[in-house]
Amino acid sequence: MQKELLDRFLSSFNLDRKLIKYDIEACIAWITTLFENKIIDKKQSSRLIKVLKNLKKQKDLKNIQAEDVHYAVEKKLERVLKKDKYLAGVIRTARSRNDLVVSDERMYIKDEINQIIVLLKNLISSIVEVAQKNLDVPMVGYTHLQPAQPVLFSHYILSFAWWFVRDIERFKDCYKRVDVSTLGAAAFAGSSFEVNRQKVAEKLGFLKVSENSVDSVSDRDYIIEFISCCAIVMIHLSRIAEELIIWCTPNFGYISLPKKLTSGSSIMPQKQNPDYLELIRGKTAKVISDLIGILVVMKALPLTYNRDMQEDKVYLFSSVETIKDCLRVMRVIFENLMVNAQRLKEDIQKHDFIFATEVANFLVEEMKYPFKLAHKKTQLLIDYCVKTNKKLKQLGLKDYKKIVSREFTIEMFEKLNRKFNNSYSNYKTFGGSSLPQVKRQIKNIKKLIV
Ligand code: ARG
């Protein structure tokens, strides 16, 4: 009973069996190099490699109970090589689980980064597709969740795509620091066997070899950095989820979700709740907690290896699983959401104070007012609208003459009205909300995700 408890407590095999593929690759590269460097003989290396090559999958270790994946592989070797039981122990030469676990994890993270980048690119392209289908649909843009300025819907949602473009860059940058082999650092001091660590690294596809054996086994900054990248993606996903949740309320009605992407209520028959989006928002907590978790594990830990570090896998695997699922689900959402262009346009008419900035800009251009004065005059127009229950666009020349200036002419008034109607092509600054700028962005984003 007590033994069972203690064994279970010590073991990470339930989690790190995920690393089997990498552990075996690392063992094969290690044994090959031991042979090349004349530390073991040909017969030993070929027998071990032959057995290892047959064990690629988790199910191969099904009946093995072990402290961790590294011991499980060793145990399996012992079982297969029954008659030559001690041969399995050769893989321990000049190596320790301390340097091995780090290399396994680094290989695993490299593969996961590549997969996550593909998922990010897929999501970006589904966002771009929605933008392309709704290129010139106008919408109310918000600050403080208050109607602010008119923008193009395509421009608004393309901002999401740029978040993910930067997330890809962050992962690529993180990859460079993960791409380092620690094999040969052994427990922490290196070893007296002359193993060519560079050759081991090359066999495993690592770009670099770690330069300090103490550092190699002591740090988990590559996991902290990787989970940080994941957490940033999740923050982005949670904000998009929140935005879409708001947009699909009947009060906004900017988008709607097909039935398969909502779920009903057990009591209110009319309900179609955006549960998938809410879960993406909720699951963000997991990855943020994973980041805090690994940071707390590492905080103030003495050098070199400590068993605390075994817990790193809890956070690493949880983040990977969560981020990949959330990216996949968000993609399905973008591929299926329906944009209600009519509703978006109606909302602009309802909130036509969003054109106030345009009026102020116009007063700067035409009346040559300093912007602060133009702002003040426009505010007076808005106050007047509120008092008289009018829309900005309903004001007549008379109102402008009375509130802004007697010098406000009929020509100016007509010009301003033309401007109102064209307001979406007015934001022509680089990166602004005009059609040519949206088209330019789409072209550039597409180049980044090929
Ligand atoms: N399962 C361990 C881990 O993941 C492997 C390293 C064990 N090293 C040791 N000195 N006990 O951290």
Coordinates of C-alpha atoms and ligand atoms in Angstrom, one line a residue:
M1 CA 0.0 0.0 0.0
Q2 CA 2.7 2.4 1.1
K3 CA 5.0 1.3 -1.7
E4 CA 2.2 1.8 -4.2
L5 CA 1.7 5.3 -2.9
L6 CA 5.4 6.2 -3.0
D7 CA 6.0 4.7 -6.4
R8 CA 3.0 6.5 -7.8
F9 CA 4.1 9.7 -6.2
L10 CA 7.6 9.6 -7.7
S11 CA 6.5 8.5 -11.1
S12 CA 6.0 10.8 -14.1
F13 CA 5.5 7.9 -16.5
N14 CA 1.8 8.6 -17.0
L15 CA 2.7 12.0 -18.4
D16 CA 6.1 11.6 -20.0
R17 CA 5.2 8.4 -21.9
K18 CA 4.3 11.1 -24.5
L19 CA 8.0 11.6 -25.0
I20 CA 8.8 8.0 -26.0
K21 CA 9.4 8.7 -29.6
Y22 CA 12.0 11.4 -28.7
D23 CA 13.5 9.3 -26.0
I24 CA 14.2 6.4 -28.4
E25 CA 15.6 8.7 -31.1
A26 CA 17.9 10.2 -28.4
C27 CA 19.0 6.7 -27.3
I28 CA 19.7 5.6 -30.9
A29 CA 21.7 8.7 -31.6
W30 CA 23.6 8.3 -28.3
I31 CA 24.5 4.6 -28.9
T32 CA 25.5 5.3 -32.4
T33 CA 27.9 8.0 -31.3
L34 CA 29.2 5.9 -28.4
F35 CA 30.1 3.3 -31.1
E36 CA 31.6 5.9 -33.5
N37 CA 33.7 7.2 -30.6
K38 CA 34.9 3.7 -29.8
I39 CA 33.3 3.7 -26.3
I40 CA 31.2 0.6 -27.1
D41 CA 31.7 -2.1 -29.7
K42 CA 29.9 -2.8 -32.9
K43 CA 28.1 -5.9 -31.6
Q44 CA 26.7 -4.0 -28.6
S45 CA 25.5 -1.0 -30.6
S46 CA 23.9 -3.0 -33.4
R47 CA 21.9 -5.2 -30.9
L48 CA 20.7 -2.2 -28.9
I49 CA 19.8 -0.2 -32.0
K50 CA 17.9 -3.1 -33.5
V51 CA 15.7 -3.4 -30.4
L52 CA 15.2 0.3 -30.0
K53 CA 14.1 0.7 -33.6
N54 CA 11.3 -1.7 -33.0
L55 CA 10.0 0.3 -30.1
K56 CA 8.6 3.5 -31.5
K57 CA 5.2 3.7 -30.0
Q58 CA 3.7 4.3 -26.6
K59 CA 1.8 1.0 -26.7
D60 CA 5.2 -0.8 -26.9
L61 CA 5.6 0.2 -23.2
K62 CA 2.1 -0.8 -22.3
N63 CA 3.0 -3.4 -19.7
I64 CA 5.9 -1.6 -18.2
Q65 CA 5.8 0.1 -14.9
A66 CA 8.5 2.6 -14.4
E67 CA 9.5 5.9 -12.7
D68 CA 9.6 7.6 -16.0
V69 CA 9.9 7.2 -19.8
H70 CA 13.7 6.9 -19.6
Y71 CA 13.6 4.0 -17.2
A72 CA 10.7 2.5 -19.0
V73 CA 12.8 2.3 -22.2
E74 CA 15.7 0.8 -20.3
K75 CA 13.4 -1.8 -18.7
K76 CA 11.9 -2.7 -22.0
L77 CA 15.4 -3.2 -23.4
E78 CA 16.2 -5.4 -20.5
R79 CA 13.1 -7.5 -21.1
V80 CA 13.8 -8.0 -24.8
L81 CA 17.5 -8.7 -24.3
K82 CA 16.7 -11.1 -21.4
K83 CA 19.7 -13.3 -21.9
D84 CA 22.0 -10.4 -22.2
K85 CA 20.4 -8.4 -19.5
Y86 CA 23.3 -6.1 -18.7
L87 CA 23.6 -4.9 -22.3
A88 CA 20.6 -2.6 -21.8
G89 CA 22.6 -0.7 -19.2
V90 CA 25.1 0.4 -21.8
I91 CA 22.9 3.3 -22.8
R92 CA 23.6 4.9 -19.4
T93 CA 27.2 5.4 -20.4
A94 CA 28.3 9.1 -20.1
R95 CA 24.6 10.1 -20.0
S96 CA 22.0 10.7 -17.3
R97 CA 18.3 11.2 -17.2
N98 CA 19.0 14.8 -16.4
D99 CA 20.5 15.7 -19.8
L100 CA 18.2 13.2 -21.6
V101 CA 14.9 14.6 -20.3
V102 CA 15.9 18.1 -21.5
S103 CA 16.8 16.9 -24.9
D104 CA 13.6 14.9 -25.2
E105 CA 11.5 17.9 -24.2
R106 CA 13.4 20.1 -26.6
M107 CA 12.7 17.8 -29.5
Y108 CA 9.1 17.6 -28.5
I109 CA 8.7 21.3 -28.3
K110 CA 10.3 21.8 -31.7
D111 CA 7.8 19.5 -33.3
E112 CA 4.9 21.2 -31.4
I113 CA 6.0 24.7 -32.4
N114 CA 6.0 23.6 -36.1
Q115 CA 2.5 22.2 -35.7
I116 CA 1.2 25.3 -33.8
I117 CA 2.6 27.5 -36.6
V118 CA 0.6 25.6 -39.1
L119 CA -2.6 25.9 -37.0
L120 CA -1.9 29.7 -36.6
K121 CA -1.5 30.0 -40.4
N122 CA -4.7 28.2 -41.0
L123 CA -6.6 30.4 -38.6
I124 CA -5.1 33.5 -40.2
S125 CA -6.2 32.4 -43.6
S126 CA -9.8 31.8 -42.3
I127 CA -9.9 35.3 -40.9
V128 CA -8.5 36.8 -44.2
E129 CA -11.3 34.9 -46.0
V130 CA -14.0 36.5 -43.9
A131 CA -12.4 39.9 -44.5
Q132 CA -12.3 39.3 -48.2
K133 CA -15.9 38.3 -48.4
N134 CA -16.9 41.4 -46.5
L135 CA -14.3 43.8 -47.9
D136 CA -16.4 47.0 -48.0
V137 CA -18.9 46.4 -45.3
P138 CA -18.9 49.3 -42.9
M139 CA -19.2 49.0 -39.1
V140 CA -19.1 51.1 -35.9
G141 CA -15.7 50.8 -34.4
Y142 CA -15.4 51.0 -30.6
T143 CA -13.2 52.3 -27.9
H144 CA -14.2 51.7 -24.3
L145 CA -17.0 49.6 -25.9
Q146 CA -18.6 52.9 -26.8
P147 CA -19.3 53.8 -30.5
A148 CA -16.2 55.7 -31.7
Q149 CA -15.5 55.9 -35.4
P150 CA -16.7 54.3 -38.6
V151 CA -14.4 51.6 -40.0
L152 CA -14.5 48.8 -42.5
F153 CA -15.5 45.5 -40.9
S154 CA -12.7 43.8 -43.0
H155 CA -10.1 46.2 -41.5
Y156 CA -11.4 45.6 -37.9
I157 CA -11.1 41.8 -38.1
L158 CA -7.8 41.8 -40.0
S159 CA -6.3 43.2 -36.8
F160 CA -6.8 39.7 -35.4
A161 CA -4.7 38.3 -38.2
W162 CA -1.8 40.6 -37.4
W163 CA -1.9 39.4 -33.8
F164 CA -1.3 35.9 -35.0
V165 CA 1.3 36.9 -37.5
R166 CA 3.3 38.2 -34.5
D167 CA 2.6 35.1 -32.5
I168 CA 4.2 33.0 -35.3
E169 CA 7.2 35.3 -35.2
R170 CA 7.4 34.8 -31.4
F171 CA 7.3 31.0 -31.8
K172 CA 9.9 31.0 -34.5
D173 CA 12.2 33.1 -32.3
C174 CA 11.5 30.8 -29.3
Y175 CA 12.4 27.8 -31.6
K176 CA 16.0 29.1 -32.0
R177 CA 16.6 28.8 -28.2
V178 CA 14.9 25.4 -28.0
D179 CA 17.0 24.0 -30.8
V180 CA 19.9 23.1 -28.6
S181 CA 21.1 19.6 -27.7
T182 CA 22.0 18.9 -24.0
L183 CA 22.9 15.3 -24.5
G184 CA 26.4 14.6 -23.0
A185 CA 26.0 17.1 -20.2
A186 CA 25.2 13.9 -18.2
A187 CA 24.2 14.5 -14.5
F188 CA 25.5 18.1 -14.7
A189 CA 29.3 18.0 -15.0
G190 CA 29.8 16.4 -18.4
S191 CA 31.8 13.2 -18.4
S192 CA 35.3 11.7 -18.9
F193 CA 34.2 9.7 -21.9
E194 CA 35.1 11.4 -25.1
V195 CA 31.7 11.6 -26.8
N196 CA 31.4 13.9 -29.7
R197 CA 28.4 15.9 -28.6
Q198 CA 28.2 17.8 -31.9
K199 CA 27.7 14.5 -33.7
V200 CA 24.8 13.5 -31.3
A201 CA 23.2 16.9 -31.9
E202 CA 23.4 16.5 -35.7
K203 CA 21.9 13.1 -35.6
L204 CA 18.9 14.5 -33.7
G205 CA 18.5 17.5 -35.9
F206 CA 19.6 20.1 -33.3
L207 CA 21.3 23.2 -34.6
K208 CA 23.5 23.8 -31.6
V209 CA 25.1 22.0 -28.6
S210 CA 24.7 23.5 -25.1
E211 CA 27.9 25.1 -24.0
N212 CA 27.7 24.6 -20.2
S213 CA 26.7 21.2 -18.7
V214 CA 25.5 22.8 -15.5
D215 CA 23.2 25.2 -17.4
S216 CA 22.1 22.3 -19.6
V217 CA 20.3 20.4 -16.8
S218 CA 19.5 23.3 -14.5
D219 CA 17.2 25.5 -16.5
R220 CA 13.7 25.2 -17.9
D221 CA 13.6 28.6 -19.5
Y222 CA 12.8 27.0 -22.9
I223 CA 9.6 25.8 -21.4
I224 CA 8.8 29.1 -19.7
E225 CA 9.4 30.9 -23.0
F226 CA 7.3 28.4 -25.0
I227 CA 4.4 28.6 -22.6
S228 CA 4.7 32.4 -22.6
C229 CA 4.2 32.3 -26.4
C230 CA 1.2 30.0 -25.9
A231 CA -0.2 32.3 -23.3
I232 CA 0.0 35.3 -25.6
V233 CA -1.8 33.3 -28.3
M234 CA -4.5 32.4 -25.7
I235 CA -4.9 36.1 -24.7
H236 CA -5.4 36.9 -28.3
L237 CA -7.9 34.1 -28.7
S238 CA -9.8 35.1 -25.6
R239 CA -10.2 38.6 -26.9
I240 CA -11.5 37.5 -30.2
A241 CA -13.8 35.1 -28.4
E242 CA -15.1 38.0 -26.3
E243 CA -15.5 40.2 -29.4
L244 CA -17.5 37.6 -31.2
I245 CA -19.6 36.8 -28.2
I246 CA -20.6 40.4 -28.0
W247 CA -21.2 40.6 -31.7
C248 CA -23.6 37.7 -31.8
T249 CA -25.8 38.9 -29.0
P250 CA -29.2 40.0 -30.4
N251 CA -28.4 43.5 -29.2
F252 CA -25.5 43.8 -31.6
G253 CA -26.4 41.1 -34.1
Y254 CA -23.2 41.8 -36.2
I255 CA -22.6 38.1 -36.7
S256 CA -24.5 34.9 -36.2
L257 CA -23.2 31.4 -35.6
P258 CA -24.7 28.3 -37.1
K259 CA -26.5 26.0 -34.7
K260 CA -23.7 23.5 -34.5
L261 CA -21.5 26.2 -33.0
T262 CA -23.9 27.1 -30.3
S263 CA -25.6 25.2 -27.5
G264 CA -29.1 25.4 -26.1
S265 CA -30.4 25.8 -22.6
S266 CA -32.1 23.1 -20.7
I267 CA -34.8 25.5 -19.6
M268 CA -35.0 28.3 -22.1
P269 CA -36.0 26.9 -25.5
Q270 CA -35.1 30.0 -27.5
K271 CA -31.4 30.0 -26.4
Q272 CA -28.4 29.6 -28.7
N273 CA -25.5 30.3 -26.6
P274 CA -21.9 30.8 -28.0
D275 CA -20.5 28.1 -25.7
Y276 CA -17.5 27.2 -27.9
L277 CA -16.3 30.8 -27.8
E278 CA -17.0 31.0 -24.1
L279 CA -14.9 27.8 -23.6
I280 CA -12.0 29.3 -25.6
R281 CA -12.2 32.3 -23.3
G282 CA -12.4 30.0 -20.3
K283 CA -9.6 27.7 -21.3
T284 CA -7.3 30.7 -21.5
A285 CA -7.1 30.5 -17.8
K286 CA -5.5 27.1 -18.1
V287 CA -2.6 28.3 -20.2
I288 CA -2.1 31.4 -18.0
S289 CA -2.0 29.1 -15.0
D290 CA 0.4 26.8 -16.8
L291 CA 2.8 29.7 -17.2
I292 CA 2.4 30.7 -13.6
G293 CA 2.9 27.0 -12.6
I294 CA 6.2 26.6 -14.4
L295 CA 7.4 29.9 -13.1
V296 CA 6.6 28.9 -9.6
V297 CA 8.3 25.6 -10.0
M298 CA 11.5 27.3 -11.1
K299 CA 11.5 30.2 -8.7
A300 CA 14.5 30.2 -6.3
L301 CA 15.4 26.6 -7.2
P302 CA 19.0 25.7 -6.3
L303 CA 21.3 24.4 -8.9
T304 CA 21.6 21.9 -10.6
Y305 CA 18.8 19.3 -11.1
N306 CA 16.0 19.0 -8.6
R307 CA 13.1 16.7 -8.9
D308 CA 10.7 19.6 -8.7
M309 CA 11.5 20.0 -12.4
Q310 CA 9.7 16.8 -13.2
E311 CA 6.5 18.8 -12.8
D312 CA 7.4 20.9 -15.9
K313 CA 5.6 18.3 -18.0
V314 CA 2.3 19.0 -16.3
Y315 CA 2.3 22.6 -17.6
L316 CA 4.0 21.9 -20.9
F317 CA 1.6 19.2 -22.1
S318 CA -1.5 21.0 -20.7
S319 CA -0.6 24.2 -22.7
V320 CA 0.1 22.3 -25.9
E321 CA -3.1 20.4 -25.7
T322 CA -5.2 23.5 -24.9
I323 CA -3.7 25.9 -27.4
K324 CA -4.0 23.4 -30.3
D325 CA -7.6 22.6 -29.6
C326 CA -8.5 26.3 -29.2
L327 CA -6.8 27.3 -32.5
R328 CA -8.6 24.5 -34.3
V329 CA -12.0 25.4 -32.8
M330 CA -11.5 29.1 -33.6
R331 CA -10.7 28.3 -37.2
V332 CA -14.0 26.3 -37.4
I333 CA -15.8 29.4 -36.0
F334 CA -14.3 31.7 -38.6
E335 CA -15.1 29.3 -41.4
N336 CA -18.8 29.1 -40.3
L337 CA -19.7 32.5 -38.9
M338 CA -22.2 34.6 -40.8
V339 CA -21.7 38.4 -41.1
N340 CA -24.8 40.4 -41.0
A341 CA -23.8 43.3 -43.3
Q342 CA -27.3 44.9 -43.2
R343 CA -27.2 45.0 -39.4
L344 CA -23.7 46.5 -39.4
K345 CA -24.9 49.3 -41.7
E346 CA -28.0 50.0 -39.7
D347 CA -26.0 50.3 -36.6
I348 CA -23.9 53.1 -38.2
Q349 CA -27.1 55.1 -38.9
K350 CA -28.2 54.6 -35.3
H351 CA -24.9 55.8 -33.9
D352 CA -24.1 58.5 -36.4
F353 CA -22.2 60.5 -33.7
I354 CA -19.3 58.3 -34.8
F355 CA -18.9 60.8 -37.7
A356 CA -18.0 63.6 -35.2
T357 CA -14.3 63.2 -35.7
E358 CA -14.9 63.6 -39.4
V359 CA -16.7 66.9 -38.8
A360 CA -13.8 68.1 -36.6
N361 CA -11.3 67.1 -39.2
F362 CA -13.4 69.0 -41.8
L363 CA -13.4 72.1 -39.7
V364 CA -9.6 71.9 -39.5
E365 CA -9.3 71.6 -43.3
E366 CA -12.0 74.1 -44.3
M367 CA -12.1 76.7 -41.6
K368 CA -8.4 76.3 -40.8
Y369 CA -9.2 75.9 -37.1
P370 CA -6.6 74.4 -34.8
F371 CA -7.9 70.9 -34.0
K372 CA -8.7 71.7 -30.4
L373 CA -11.1 74.5 -31.5
A374 CA -12.6 72.2 -34.1
H375 CA -13.1 69.6 -31.5
K376 CA -14.9 72.1 -29.2
K377 CA -17.1 73.3 -32.0
T378 CA -18.1 69.8 -33.0
Q379 CA -18.9 69.0 -29.4
L380 CA -21.3 71.9 -29.4
L381 CA -23.0 70.4 -32.4
I382 CA -23.3 67.1 -30.6
D383 CA -24.7 68.7 -27.5
Y384 CA -27.2 70.5 -29.7
C385 CA -28.2 67.1 -31.3
V386 CA -28.6 65.5 -27.9
K387 CA -30.8 68.4 -26.7
T388 CA -33.0 68.4 -29.8
N389 CA -33.0 64.6 -30.3
K390 CA -31.4 64.9 -33.7
K391 CA -28.8 62.9 -35.6
L392 CA -25.6 64.6 -36.7
K393 CA -26.5 64.1 -40.3
Q394 CA -29.9 65.8 -39.8
L395 CA -28.3 69.1 -39.0
G396 CA -28.8 71.8 -41.6
L397 CA -26.6 74.7 -42.8
K398 CA -28.5 76.9 -40.4
D399 CA -27.3 74.9 -37.5
Y400 CA -23.7 75.0 -38.7
K401 CA -23.9 78.7 -39.2
K402 CA -25.3 79.2 -35.7
I403 CA -23.1 76.8 -33.8
V404 CA -19.9 76.7 -35.7
S405 CA -19.5 80.0 -37.5
R406 CA -21.3 82.4 -39.6
E407 CA -18.6 81.9 -42.2
F408 CA -19.7 78.3 -42.7
T409 CA -20.9 78.3 -46.4
I410 CA -23.4 76.3 -48.4
E411 CA -20.4 74.9 -50.4
M412 CA -18.8 73.7 -47.2
F413 CA -22.0 72.1 -46.1
E414 CA -22.4 70.2 -49.3
K415 CA -18.8 69.1 -49.2
L416 CA -19.2 67.9 -45.7
N417 CA -22.2 65.8 -46.6
R418 CA -20.2 64.2 -49.5
K419 CA -17.5 63.4 -47.0
F420 CA -20.0 61.7 -44.7
N421 CA -21.0 59.4 -47.5
N422 CA -17.4 58.6 -48.4
S423 CA -16.1 58.3 -45.0
Y424 CA -14.6 54.8 -45.5
S425 CA -12.3 56.0 -48.1
N426 CA -11.2 59.0 -46.0
Y427 CA -8.9 57.0 -43.7
K428 CA -6.2 56.7 -46.3
T429 CA -3.1 56.8 -44.1
F430 CA -0.9 53.8 -44.3
G431 CA -2.5 51.1 -42.2
G432 CA -5.8 53.1 -41.9
S433 CA -9.3 51.9 -42.6
S434 CA -9.7 52.5 -46.3
L435 CA -10.3 49.9 -49.0
P436 CA -6.9 50.3 -50.7
Q437 CA -5.2 49.8 -47.3
V438 CA -7.3 46.8 -46.5
K439 CA -6.3 45.3 -49.9
R440 CA -2.7 46.0 -49.3
Q441 CA -2.8 44.3 -45.9
I442 CA -4.5 41.2 -47.3
K443 CA -1.7 40.9 -49.9
N444 CA 1.0 41.2 -47.3
I445 CA -0.6 38.8 -44.8
K446 CA -1.0 36.2 -47.6
K447 CA 2.7 36.4 -48.4
L448 CA 3.5 35.8 -44.7
I449 CA 1.4 32.6 -44.4
V450 CA 2.5 30.6 -47.5
Ligands
ARG1 N1 11.7 12.0 -14.7 C1 12.7 13.0 -14.4 C2 12.3 14.4 -14.8 O1 11.4 14.5 -15.7 C3 14.0 12.7 -15.1 C4 15.2 13.1 -14.5 C5 15.4 12.4 -13.2 N2 16.7 12.7 -12.7 C6 17.0 12.5 -11.4 N3 18.2 12.9 -11.0 N4 16.2 11.9 -10.6 O2 12.8 15.4 -14.4

